[in-house]
Tab-separated table of C-alpha atoms in Angstrom:
chain	number	residue	atom	x	y	z
T	1040	UNK	CA	-18.989	-135.227	54.781
T	1041	UNK	CA	-20.268	-134.150	50.678
T	1042	UNK	CA	-22.863	-135.108	49.105
T	1043	UNK	CA	-23.468	-137.357	46.602
T	1044	UNK	CA	-23.599	-137.292	43.453
T	1045	UNK	CA	-27.153	-137.889	41.541
T	1046	UNK	CA	-27.263	-138.308	37.974
T	1047	UNK	CA	-30.335	-136.141	35.871
T	1048	UNK	CA	-33.563	-137.768	34.737
T	1049	UNK	CA	-35.424	-137.916	31.329
T	1050	UNK	CA	-37.546	-134.204	30.844
T	1051	UNK	CA	-34.113	-132.810	33.876
T	1052	UNK	CA	-33.310	-129.114	32.867
T	1053	UNK	CA	-29.019	-128.350	33.382
T	1054	UNK	CA	-28.052	-125.359	32.480
T	1055	UNK	CA	-24.392	-125.590	31.651
T	1056	UNK	CA	-22.245	-121.994	32.454
T	1057	UNK	CA	-19.592	-120.813	29.143
T	1058	UNK	CA	-20.202	-120.768	25.776
T	1059	UNK	CA	-16.366	-121.600	24.669
T	1060	UNK	CA	-14.838	-125.473	23.516
T	1061	UNK	CA	-15.775	-126.884	27.321
T	1062	UNK	CA	-19.360	-125.487	27.190
T	1063	UNK	CA	-20.295	-126.119	23.845
T	1064	UNK	CA	-19.086	-129.619	22.882
T	1065	UNK	CA	-20.629	-130.250	26.287
T	1066	UNK	CA	-23.648	-128.976	25.252
T	1067	UNK	CA	-23.726	-130.191	21.255
T	1068	UNK	CA	-23.474	-134.690	23.295
T	1069	UNK	CA	-26.519	-133.178	25.377
T	1070	UNK	CA	-28.426	-132.274	22.853
T	1071	UNK	CA	-27.972	-135.652	20.712
T	1072	UNK	CA	-29.567	-138.063	23.810
T	1073	UNK	CA	-33.069	-135.682	23.304
T	1074	UNK	CA	-34.072	-136.440	27.018
T	1075	UNK	CA	-32.819	-133.278	28.773
T	1076	UNK	CA	-33.780	-129.309	29.204
T	1077	UNK	CA	-29.808	-127.233	27.754
T	1078	UNK	CA	-29.330	-124.217	28.262
T	1079	UNK	CA	-25.831	-122.472	27.798
T	1080	UNK	CA	-25.055	-118.868	29.331
T	1081	UNK	CA	-22.466	-116.535	28.550
T	1082	UNK	CA	-21.461	-113.077	28.854
T	1083	UNK	CA	-20.502	-112.342	25.709
T	1084	UNK	CA	-21.496	-113.220	21.783
T	1085	UNK	CA	-20.718	-117.093	20.653
T	1086	UNK	CA	-17.231	-116.990	20.472
T	1087	UNK	CA	-16.391	-114.425	22.918
T	1088	UNK	CA	-13.874	-112.838	21.657
T	1089	UNK	CA	-11.466	-113.630	25.110
T	1090	UNK	CA	-12.151	-117.303	25.464
T	1091	UNK	CA	-9.357	-119.171	25.163
T	1092	UNK	CA	-10.683	-120.470	22.279
T	1093	UNK	CA	-11.296	-117.627	20.768
T	1094	UNK	CA	-8.467	-117.323	18.101
T	1095	UNK	CA	-7.245	-117.578	14.320
T	1096	UNK	CA	-5.733	-121.108	15.152
T	1097	UNK	CA	-4.610	-123.737	17.282
T	1098	UNK	CA	-2.236	-126.850	17.279
T	1099	UNK	CA	-4.006	-130.276	16.270
T	1100	UNK	CA	-1.167	-132.240	17.707
T	1101	UNK	CA	-1.282	-136.282	19.062
T	1102	UNK	CA	2.232	-135.880	20.591
T	1103	UNK	CA	1.476	-136.626	24.251
T	1104	UNK	CA	3.914	-138.645	25.178
T	1105	UNK	CA	3.659	-140.864	28.347
T	1106	UNK	CA	0.649	-139.273	28.063
T	1107	UNK	CA	-1.474	-141.045	25.933
T	1108	UNK	CA	-5.204	-140.725	26.859
T	1109	UNK	CA	-4.783	-136.939	25.279
T	1110	UNK	CA	-3.472	-138.678	22.126
T	1111	UNK	CA	-5.800	-141.234	22.262
T	1112	UNK	CA	-8.923	-138.333	22.611
T	1113	UNK	CA	-6.857	-136.298	20.103
T	1114	UNK	CA	-7.148	-139.339	17.618
T	1115	UNK	CA	-10.282	-140.179	18.223
T	1116	UNK	CA	-11.935	-136.120	17.331
T	1117	UNK	CA	-9.846	-136.614	13.640
T	1118	UNK	CA	-12.720	-138.230	11.461
T	1119	UNK	CA	-14.985	-135.233	13.616
T	1120	UNK	CA	-12.524	-132.167	11.886
T	1121	UNK	CA	-12.836	-134.092	8.568
T	1122	UNK	CA	-16.439	-134.448	9.064
T	1123	UNK	CA	-16.515	-130.729	9.655
T	1124	UNK	CA	-14.337	-129.912	6.450
T	1125	UNK	CA	-17.692	-132.122	5.149
T	1126	UNK	CA	-20.077	-130.333	6.713
T	1127	UNK	CA	-18.623	-126.763	5.890
T	1128	UNK	CA	-18.266	-127.134	1.984
T	1129	UNK	CA	-20.845	-127.687	2.052
T	1130	UNK	CA	-22.410	-124.731	3.087
T	1131	UNK	CA	-19.760	-123.164	1.558
T	1132	UNK	CA	-17.434	-122.318	3.632
T	1133	UNK	CA	-13.658	-122.339	5.032
T	1134	UNK	CA	-11.955	-126.066	6.419
T	1135	UNK	CA	-11.773	-125.629	9.783
T	1136	UNK	CA	-9.046	-128.652	10.388
T	1137	UNK	CA	-6.253	-127.830	8.420
T	1138	UNK	CA	-3.575	-130.825	8.032
T	1139	UNK	CA	-0.274	-128.735	7.785
T	1140	UNK	CA	2.112	-130.856	9.156
T	1141	UNK	CA	3.265	-130.375	12.753
T	1142	UNK	CA	6.966	-130.498	13.351
T	1143	UNK	CA	8.883	-130.546	16.256
T	1144	UNK	CA	11.906	-129.783	16.623
T	1145	UNK	CA	14.861	-130.400	19.367
T	1146	UNK	CA	18.337	-129.278	20.307
T	1147	UNK	CA	22.283	-130.611	20.247
T	1148	UNK	CA	21.136	-134.011	17.615
T	1149	UNK	CA	19.427	-135.171	21.159
T	1150	UNK	CA	15.637	-135.534	21.461
T	1151	UNK	CA	13.720	-134.440	24.142
T	1152	UNK	CA	11.893	-137.373	26.807
T	1153	UNK	CA	8.537	-135.407	25.713
T	1154	UNK	CA	10.038	-135.561	21.458
T	1155	UNK	CA	11.477	-139.477	21.890
T	1156	UNK	CA	7.691	-140.460	23.790
T	1157	UNK	CA	5.756	-138.944	21.801
T	1158	UNK	CA	7.000	-141.174	18.975
T	1159	UNK	CA	7.319	-143.814	20.817
T	1160	UNK	CA	3.549	-144.268	21.432
T	1161	UNK	CA	2.512	-142.934	17.970
T	1162	UNK	CA	4.503	-145.808	16.776
T	1163	UNK	CA	2.608	-148.329	19.335
T	1164	UNK	CA	-0.917	-147.192	18.658
T	1165	UNK	CA	-0.242	-148.021	15.149
T	1166	UNK	CA	0.110	-144.582	13.553
T	1167	UNK	CA	3.720	-145.059	13.142
T	1168	UNK	CA	3.389	-143.909	9.125
T	1169	UNK	CA	2.766	-140.433	10.321
T	1170	UNK	CA	6.559	-139.559	11.709
T	1171	UNK	CA	9.257	-138.762	9.788
T	1172	UNK	CA	12.515	-138.878	12.057
T	1173	UNK	CA	14.821	-135.639	10.088
T	1174	UNK	CA	18.583	-136.566	12.382
T	1175	UNK	CA	20.932	-134.084	11.039
T	1176	UNK	CA	20.480	-130.686	9.495
T	1177	UNK	CA	21.164	-131.129	6.325
T	1178	UNK	CA	17.259	-133.120	5.751
T	1179	UNK	CA	16.001	-130.401	7.809
T	1180	UNK	CA	17.028	-127.899	5.682
T	1181	UNK	CA	16.269	-129.691	2.464
T	1182	UNK	CA	12.715	-130.601	3.899
T	1183	UNK	CA	12.264	-126.889	5.043
T	1184	UNK	CA	13.674	-124.297	3.832
T	1185	UNK	CA	12.655	-121.495	6.062
T	1186	UNK	CA	14.127	-122.961	9.521
T	1187	UNK	CA	17.704	-122.873	7.490
T	1188	UNK	CA	17.973	-120.029	10.615
T	1189	UNK	CA	16.921	-122.101	13.568
T	1190	UNK	CA	18.962	-125.099	12.401
T	1191	UNK	CA	22.306	-123.179	11.958
T	1192	UNK	CA	22.101	-121.881	15.887
T	1193	UNK	CA	20.822	-125.816	17.507
T	1194	UNK	CA	17.875	-126.587	16.753
T	1195	UNK	CA	19.464	-129.621	14.847
T	1196	UNK	CA	17.464	-133.108	14.820
T	1197	UNK	CA	13.259	-132.245	14.047
T	1198	UNK	CA	9.980	-134.660	13.278
T	1199	UNK	CA	7.131	-134.416	12.331
T	1200	UNK	CA	4.165	-135.631	12.263
T	1201	UNK	CA	2.419	-135.208	9.055
T	1202	UNK	CA	-1.382	-136.800	10.603
T	1203	UNK	CA	-1.054	-133.229	12.845
T	1204	UNK	CA	-1.625	-129.847	11.924
T	1205	UNK	CA	-4.251	-126.430	13.026
T	1206	UNK	CA	-7.237	-125.638	13.504
T	1207	UNK	CA	-9.080	-122.427	13.075
T	1208	UNK	CA	-10.375	-122.040	16.722
T	1209	UNK	CA	-13.592	-119.121	16.406
T	1210	UNK	CA	-14.866	-120.843	13.459
T	1211	UNK	CA	-14.837	-124.564	14.943
T	1212	UNK	CA	-16.528	-123.112	18.000
T	1213	UNK	CA	-19.314	-121.346	15.121
T	1214	UNK	CA	-19.659	-123.940	13.933
T	1215	UNK	CA	-20.365	-126.372	17.367
T	1216	UNK	CA	-22.896	-123.559	18.139
T	1217	UNK	CA	-24.715	-123.789	14.896
T	1218	UNK	CA	-25.060	-127.711	15.239
T	1219	UNK	CA	-26.542	-126.880	19.346
T	1220	UNK	CA	-29.011	-123.836	17.670
T	1221	UNK	CA	-30.514	-126.855	15.790
T	1222	UNK	CA	-30.398	-129.243	18.182
T	1223	UNK	CA	-32.672	-127.154	20.395
T	1224	UNK	CA	-29.848	-125.604	22.776
T	1225	UNK	CA	-30.863	-122.789	24.393
T	1226	UNK	CA	-28.683	-119.488	24.448
T	1227	UNK	CA	-28.586	-116.564	26.650
T	1228	UNK	CA	-26.252	-113.921	26.215
T	1229	UNK	CA	-24.792	-110.581	27.675
T	1230	UNK	CA	-23.454	-108.882	30.246
T	1231	UNK	CA	-26.330	-108.855	32.078
T	1232	UNK	CA	-29.097	-111.497	31.235
T	1233	UNK	CA	-26.065	-114.138	30.393
T	1234	UNK	CA	-23.699	-113.851	33.110
T	1235	UNK	CA	-23.486	-116.134	36.463
T	1236	UNK	CA	-23.307	-113.644	39.005
T	1237	UNK	CA	-23.864	-116.441	41.881
T	1238	UNK	CA	-24.523	-120.336	41.577
T	1239	UNK	CA	-28.419	-120.156	43.594
T	1240	UNK	CA	-28.595	-121.899	46.271
T	1241	UNK	CA	-30.336	-123.718	49.052
T	1242	UNK	CA	-27.790	-124.619	51.530
T	1243	UNK	CA	-25.554	-126.568	49.604
T	1244	UNK	CA	-27.756	-126.835	46.943
T	1245	UNK	CA	-27.224	-125.540	43.982
T	1246	UNK	CA	-30.975	-125.184	42.422
T	1247	UNK	CA	-29.483	-122.406	39.339
T	1248	UNK	CA	-27.766	-119.562	38.507
T	1249	UNK	CA	-28.455	-116.213	39.498
T	1250	UNK	CA	-27.453	-113.667	36.538
T	1251	UNK	CA	-25.882	-110.558	36.529
T	1252	UNK	CA	-29.481	-108.764	35.796
T	1253	UNK	CA	-30.414	-110.270	39.125
T	1254	UNK	CA	-33.056	-112.838	37.430
T	1255	UNK	CA	-32.747	-116.474	39.765
T	1256	UNK	CA	-32.915	-119.272	36.618
T	1257	UNK	CA	-33.657	-122.900	37.636
T	1258	UNK	CA	-32.039	-126.095	37.228
T	1259	UNK	CA	-31.550	-129.641	38.444
T	1260	UNK	CA	-28.242	-129.058	37.356
T	1261	UNK	CA	-25.417	-126.803	36.418
T	1262	UNK	CA	-22.294	-127.615	34.997
T	1263	UNK	CA	-19.970	-124.658	35.167
T	1264	UNK	CA	-17.815	-124.615	32.383
T	1265	UNK	CA	-15.944	-121.560	33.001
T	1266	UNK	CA	-12.176	-121.398	31.631
T	1267	UNK	CA	-10.423	-119.641	33.761
T	1268	UNK	CA	-12.879	-117.369	35.350
T	1269	UNK	CA	-13.578	-120.484	37.419
T	1270	UNK	CA	-11.662	-120.720	40.182
T	1271	UNK	CA	-13.025	-116.644	40.723
T	1272	UNK	CA	-16.386	-118.265	40.929
T	1273	UNK	CA	-16.764	-120.799	42.859
T	1274	UNK	CA	-13.423	-122.343	45.715
T	1275	UNK	CA	-11.647	-125.406	43.732
T	1276	UNK	CA	-8.600	-125.372	45.880
T	1277	UNK	CA	-5.171	-125.391	44.692
T	1278	UNK	CA	-6.838	-127.554	41.857
T	1279	UNK	CA	-7.221	-124.615	39.975
T	1280	UNK	CA	-5.134	-121.114	38.689
T	1281	UNK	CA	-6.060	-119.230	36.049
T	1282	UNK	CA	-3.026	-118.128	34.102
T	1283	UNK	CA	-2.181	-115.770	31.361
T	1284	UNK	CA	-0.281	-116.942	28.429
T	1285	UNK	CA	1.749	-114.280	26.037
T	1286	UNK	CA	0.599	-114.830	22.468
T	1287	UNK	CA	2.011	-113.019	19.480
T	1288	UNK	CA	1.830	-111.570	15.824
T	1289	UNK	CA	3.339	-110.493	12.374
T	1290	UNK	CA	2.511	-108.943	10.479
T	1291	UNK	CA	3.998	-110.595	7.554
T	1292	UNK	CA	5.859	-108.954	4.937
T	1293	UNK	CA	5.101	-110.135	1.391
T	1294	UNK	CA	8.378	-110.020	0.217
T	1295	UNK	CA	9.375	-113.043	2.826
T	1296	UNK	CA	5.546	-114.575	2.426
T	1297	UNK	CA	7.020	-115.585	-0.676
T	1298	UNK	CA	11.304	-116.144	0.191
T	1299	UNK	CA	10.811	-117.119	3.595
T	1300	UNK	CA	7.943	-119.110	3.805
T	1301	UNK	CA	6.908	-120.172	1.493
T	1302	UNK	CA	3.734	-120.946	0.149
T	1303	UNK	CA	2.822	-120.770	3.800
T	1304	UNK	CA	0.790	-124.013	4.123
T	1305	UNK	CA	3.800	-127.140	5.172
T	1306	UNK	CA	4.558	-127.320	8.098
T	1307	UNK	CA	1.618	-125.291	9.727
T	1308	UNK	CA	3.232	-125.330	12.519
T	1309	UNK	CA	6.289	-125.374	14.696
T	1310	UNK	CA	7.840	-126.544	18.580
T	1311	UNK	CA	10.477	-125.238	19.133
T	1312	UNK	CA	11.816	-127.820	21.840
T	1313	UNK	CA	8.597	-127.112	23.360
T	1314	UNK	CA	9.431	-129.037	26.857
T	1315	UNK	CA	12.371	-126.759	27.643
T	1316	UNK	CA	11.200	-123.410	25.573
T	1317	UNK	CA	7.896	-123.727	25.487
T	1318	UNK	CA	7.476	-121.641	21.852
T	1319	UNK	CA	5.840	-122.360	19.056
T	1320	UNK	CA	4.323	-120.738	16.279
T	1321	UNK	CA	2.225	-121.351	13.195
T	1322	UNK	CA	2.912	-120.567	9.334
T	1323	UNK	CA	1.416	-117.247	8.352
T	1324	UNK	CA	-2.033	-117.629	7.059
T	1325	UNK	CA	-4.457	-116.233	4.638
T	1326	UNK	CA	-3.626	-112.602	5.372
T	1327	UNK	CA	-0.493	-112.816	6.150
T	1328	UNK	CA	-0.643	-112.910	9.893
T	1329	UNK	CA	1.942	-115.475	11.655
T	1330	UNK	CA	1.002	-116.369	15.346
T	1331	UNK	CA	3.599	-117.782	17.761
T	1332	UNK	CA	3.037	-118.602	21.704
T	1333	UNK	CA	4.697	-118.689	25.049
T	1334	UNK	CA	3.829	-121.901	27.041
T	1335	UNK	CA	4.897	-121.579	29.822
T	1336	UNK	CA	4.034	-121.409	34.089
T	1337	UNK	CA	1.797	-118.015	33.059
T	1338	UNK	CA	1.529	-115.149	34.444
T	1339	UNK	CA	-1.031	-114.217	37.722
T	1340	UNK	CA	-3.494	-111.455	38.077
T	1341	UNK	CA	-4.290	-111.718	41.967
T	1342	UNK	CA	-8.034	-110.218	42.505
T	1343	UNK	CA	-8.104	-108.485	45.854
T	1344	UNK	CA	-9.282	-110.040	49.267
T	1345	UNK	CA	-8.927	-113.370	48.494
T	1346	UNK	CA	-5.082	-113.051	45.749
T	1347	UNK	CA	-7.122	-115.348	43.309
T	1348	UNK	CA	-5.955	-115.369	40.074
T	1349	UNK	CA	-8.392	-114.418	38.143
T	1350	UNK	CA	-8.607	-112.940	33.706
T	1351	UNK	CA	-7.388	-109.204	32.721
T	1352	UNK	CA	-7.891	-109.378	28.700
T	1353	UNK	CA	-8.944	-106.708	26.443
T	1354	UNK	CA	-12.244	-106.872	26.568
T	1355	UNK	CA	-12.348	-104.511	29.927
T	1356	UNK	CA	-8.355	-103.631	29.654
T	1357	UNK	CA	-8.217	-102.224	25.923
T	1358	UNK	CA	-4.861	-101.595	26.555
T	1359	UNK	CA	-2.902	-104.548	27.945
T	1360	UNK	CA	-0.683	-106.174	25.946
T	1361	UNK	CA	2.270	-108.608	27.370
T	1362	UNK	CA	3.984	-108.366	30.133
T	1363	UNK	CA	7.745	-107.065	29.343
T	1364	UNK	CA	8.664	-110.272	30.728
T	1365	UNK	CA	7.556	-112.245	28.142
T	1366	UNK	CA	8.604	-109.299	25.356
T	1367	UNK	CA	12.070	-109.966	26.167
T	1368	UNK	CA	10.989	-113.397	25.994
T	1369	UNK	CA	9.769	-113.879	22.335
T	1370	UNK	CA	12.870	-111.613	21.457
T	1371	UNK	CA	15.480	-113.669	21.990
T	1372	UNK	CA	13.917	-117.285	21.358
T	1373	UNK	CA	13.263	-115.868	18.113
T	1374	UNK	CA	16.486	-113.863	16.969
T	1375	UNK	CA	17.848	-117.743	17.459
T	1376	UNK	CA	15.157	-119.370	15.644
T	1377	UNK	CA	13.164	-117.596	13.323
T	1378	UNK	CA	16.149	-114.542	13.128
T	1379	UNK	CA	14.223	-112.522	10.382
T	1380	UNK	CA	11.599	-111.666	12.856
T	1381	UNK	CA	14.392	-109.383	14.341
T	1382	UNK	CA	13.053	-106.430	12.013
T	1383	UNK	CA	9.637	-107.623	11.619
T	1384	UNK	CA	7.585	-105.174	14.514
T	1385	UNK	CA	5.005	-107.294	16.653
T	1386	UNK	CA	1.618	-106.301	15.158
T	1387	UNK	CA	-0.665	-107.788	17.525
T	1388	UNK	CA	0.098	-109.550	21.111
T	1389	UNK	CA	-2.546	-111.065	24.512
T	1390	UNK	CA	-2.580	-112.808	27.198
T	1391	UNK	CA	-4.730	-115.658	26.595
T	1392	UNK	CA	-6.001	-116.973	30.050
T	1393	UNK	CA	-5.276	-120.657	30.652
T	1394	UNK	CA	-7.149	-122.675	33.024
T	1395	UNK	CA	-4.393	-124.424	35.226
T	1396	UNK	CA	-4.893	-127.486	36.793
T	1397	UNK	CA	-2.020	-128.108	38.632
T	1398	UNK	CA	-1.088	-131.930	37.102
T	1399	UNK	CA	-2.154	-130.299	33.302
T	1400	UNK	CA	-4.893	-133.006	33.327
T	1401	UNK	CA	-8.778	-131.286	33.478
T	1402	UNK	CA	-11.536	-131.000	36.213
T	1403	UNK	CA	-14.445	-132.221	34.953
T	1404	UNK	CA	-15.840	-133.692	38.349
T	1405	UNK	CA	-19.242	-133.575	40.932
T	1406	UNK	CA	-17.746	-130.553	43.195
T	1407	UNK	CA	-17.387	-131.891	46.325
T	1408	UNK	CA	-18.871	-128.874	48.532
T	1409	UNK	CA	-22.429	-128.747	46.841
T	1410	UNK	CA	-25.189	-131.142	45.668
T	1411	UNK	CA	-25.931	-130.963	41.581
T	1412	UNK	CA	-22.971	-128.573	40.786
T	1413	UNK	CA	-20.405	-130.122	38.023
T	1414	UNK	CA	-16.981	-128.188	36.826
T	1415	UNK	CA	-15.518	-129.101	33.214
T	1416	UNK	CA	-12.653	-126.876	33.648
T	1417	UNK	CA	-9.068	-126.780	33.739
T	1418	UNK	CA	-8.162	-126.568	29.647
T	1419	UNK	CA	-4.100	-126.366	31.005
T	1420	UNK	CA	-3.453	-125.401	27.607
T	1421	UNK	CA	-4.308	-128.219	25.894
T	1422	UNK	CA	-8.810	-128.269	25.100
T	1423	UNK	CA	-9.732	-126.510	21.724
T	1424	UNK	CA	-8.607	-129.972	19.537
T	1425	UNK	CA	-11.251	-131.649	21.691
T	1426	UNK	CA	-14.275	-129.546	20.732
T	1427	UNK	CA	-16.349	-132.390	19.117
T	1428	UNK	CA	-15.432	-134.718	20.943
T	1429	UNK	CA	-14.905	-134.076	24.385
T	1430	UNK	CA	-18.303	-133.575	25.256
T	1431	UNK	CA	-18.770	-136.598	24.874
T	1432	UNK	CA	-16.578	-137.620	27.905
T	1433	UNK	CA	-18.303	-135.098	29.604
T	1434	UNK	CA	-21.363	-136.291	30.095
T	1435	UNK	CA	-19.520	-139.542	31.339
T	1436	UNK	CA	-19.480	-137.194	34.805
T	1437	UNK	CA	-23.072	-135.631	33.761
T	1438	UNK	CA	-24.367	-139.254	33.813
T	1439	UNK	CA	-22.878	-140.808	36.937
T	1440	UNK	CA	-21.117	-142.891	34.116
T	1441	UNK	CA	-17.802	-144.943	35.205
T	1442	UNK	CA	-15.290	-144.749	32.421
T	1443	UNK	CA	-11.040	-143.976	31.924
T	1444	UNK	CA	-12.043	-140.307	31.914
T	1445	UNK	CA	-14.508	-139.719	34.770
T	1446	UNK	CA	-12.098	-140.765	36.718
T	1447	UNK	CA	-8.859	-139.141	35.255
T	1448	UNK	CA	-10.481	-135.805	36.240
T	1449	UNK	CA	-11.885	-136.572	38.971
T	1450	UNK	CA	-11.758	-134.525	41.889
T	1451	UNK	CA	-8.497	-135.082	43.611
T	1452	UNK	CA	-5.247	-134.259	45.898
T	1453	UNK	CA	-3.278	-131.384	45.552
T	1454	UNK	CA	0.270	-133.809	45.022
T	1455	UNK	CA	3.934	-131.857	45.928
T	1456	UNK	CA	5.605	-133.209	43.048
T	1457	UNK	CA	2.272	-131.762	40.710
T	1458	UNK	CA	4.109	-130.578	37.239
T	1459	UNK	CA	1.732	-129.323	34.500
T	1460	UNK	CA	1.691	-131.570	31.581
T	1461	UNK	CA	5.105	-131.720	30.841
T	1462	UNK	CA	5.606	-128.969	28.238
T	1463	UNK	CA	5.826	-126.413	30.106
T	1464	UNK	CA	9.054	-124.280	29.878
T	1465	UNK	CA	9.786	-122.611	33.699
T	1466	UNK	CA	7.485	-124.496	35.446
T	1467	UNK	CA	9.947	-125.111	38.354
T	1468	UNK	CA	12.670	-122.697	37.779
T	1469	UNK	CA	11.263	-119.846	37.855
T	1470	UNK	CA	8.483	-118.794	40.673
T	1471	UNK	CA	4.767	-117.016	38.894
T	1472	UNK	CA	4.724	-113.745	37.917
T	1473	UNK	CA	1.946	-110.899	38.767
T	1474	UNK	CA	0.996	-108.849	36.119
T	1475	UNK	CA	1.888	-105.147	36.631
T	1476	UNK	CA	4.331	-106.001	39.386
T	1477	UNK	CA	8.291	-105.021	38.089
T	1478	UNK	CA	9.104	-107.210	34.743
T	1479	UNK	CA	5.368	-107.355	34.272
T	1480	UNK	CA	4.233	-103.747	33.183
T	1481	UNK	CA	2.209	-103.622	30.398
T	1482	UNK	CA	4.657	-102.882	26.806
T	1483	UNK	CA	3.563	-99.973	25.378
T	1484	UNK	CA	3.070	-100.065	21.222
T	1485	UNK	CA	6.249	-98.548	20.608
T	1486	UNK	CA	8.138	-101.402	22.989
T	1487	UNK	CA	6.878	-103.703	20.300
T	1488	UNK	CA	8.398	-102.398	17.026
T	1489	UNK	CA	11.613	-103.845	15.748
T	1490	UNK	CA	13.330	-100.609	16.419
T	1491	UNK	CA	13.026	-100.658	20.881
T	1492	UNK	CA	14.242	-104.245	20.816
T	1493	UNK	CA	18.027	-102.969	21.773
T	1494	UNK	CA	16.309	-101.577	24.786
T	1495	UNK	CA	14.250	-104.208	26.678
């Protein structure tokens, strides 16, 4: 019989393991209540360089098709993002949210179900003014001439969400971290003192954590907000799996920044028939870096012994790049969507590790096998945009409040026909590949050069 969860009492100590988007958002929300002692442990300085939340940019979209709860959560986050921009301006810092629009392409003159339903529910929510459709190839090229190559190759229908854009993810993490510090949240970081080695338990009752330096830290409640490391730390059955998602950068030549990309600000984000291809990208940033991502079923890294997939990052494997399989897919897609990249070297690549829930919904719930343990994970590749407000919803779970959010993210049965978030290329079309096997060997730096493209 599963232990019964009881909410914390005023004065209780709450340890949050993980200083990424979920953990910091939770710490900040708890700190505002001014009734708990809140601690955050992380194995790296914040922002942790190999966390999914550490990046140059993430998409700010509220295009979620039929998943309207996440659309509403994004809309709720927008005032917070604008407020953060004001706070940063007062501090002489750059904005974290850039309202540059999100341009979503489809093919063959027909929107996919994802785009069609996204527009439908955005309009029904009263935000139809944010949507502008481009139903002919000519209308796309007239407004966005930088995509004439994509249009010529069949990406011939699109719409722009004018209220979307992108967020500077690493700077966002730093911003909320500073807000946590100002509110009295205590942080312990480092590969020994800040890294949880195991839960400290008495039977199935969690009494705290033990860190790598063998120190026991007692707490009344423990929240595991450990992202893709979660399935490797505690048994989550088949609810969660760590998957590596490929990301690349191009250092765009200055002459192309002017000719091809205009001023590089509109649209800030594009999606190339996302629900079918899995590819999305960003306009070059102020340093000329252009990021492209592949939102797919992902790659696995099974550990010895139990076969649980665990992150393999450039912190422990400094020479890692991306699998050959992913590189081929990037070059094939971009050869059609952005033909000018054919002659560009890939300047940087990595696997960004998601904690994928089997159905794409977060797992934020008391763990049924332990007392006093809450899991706050299952980002499924769409968490950073909610960093200002997600913690308030996680508090519903911690404090035992019944709400739409706590019910949606509760511990649940694995469904045989789950299809993650509906936005993954090849979700049902191929088996997940293990890193290092066959076409999943890591490519060399030489293979990332444009001159090696023909040999892939």
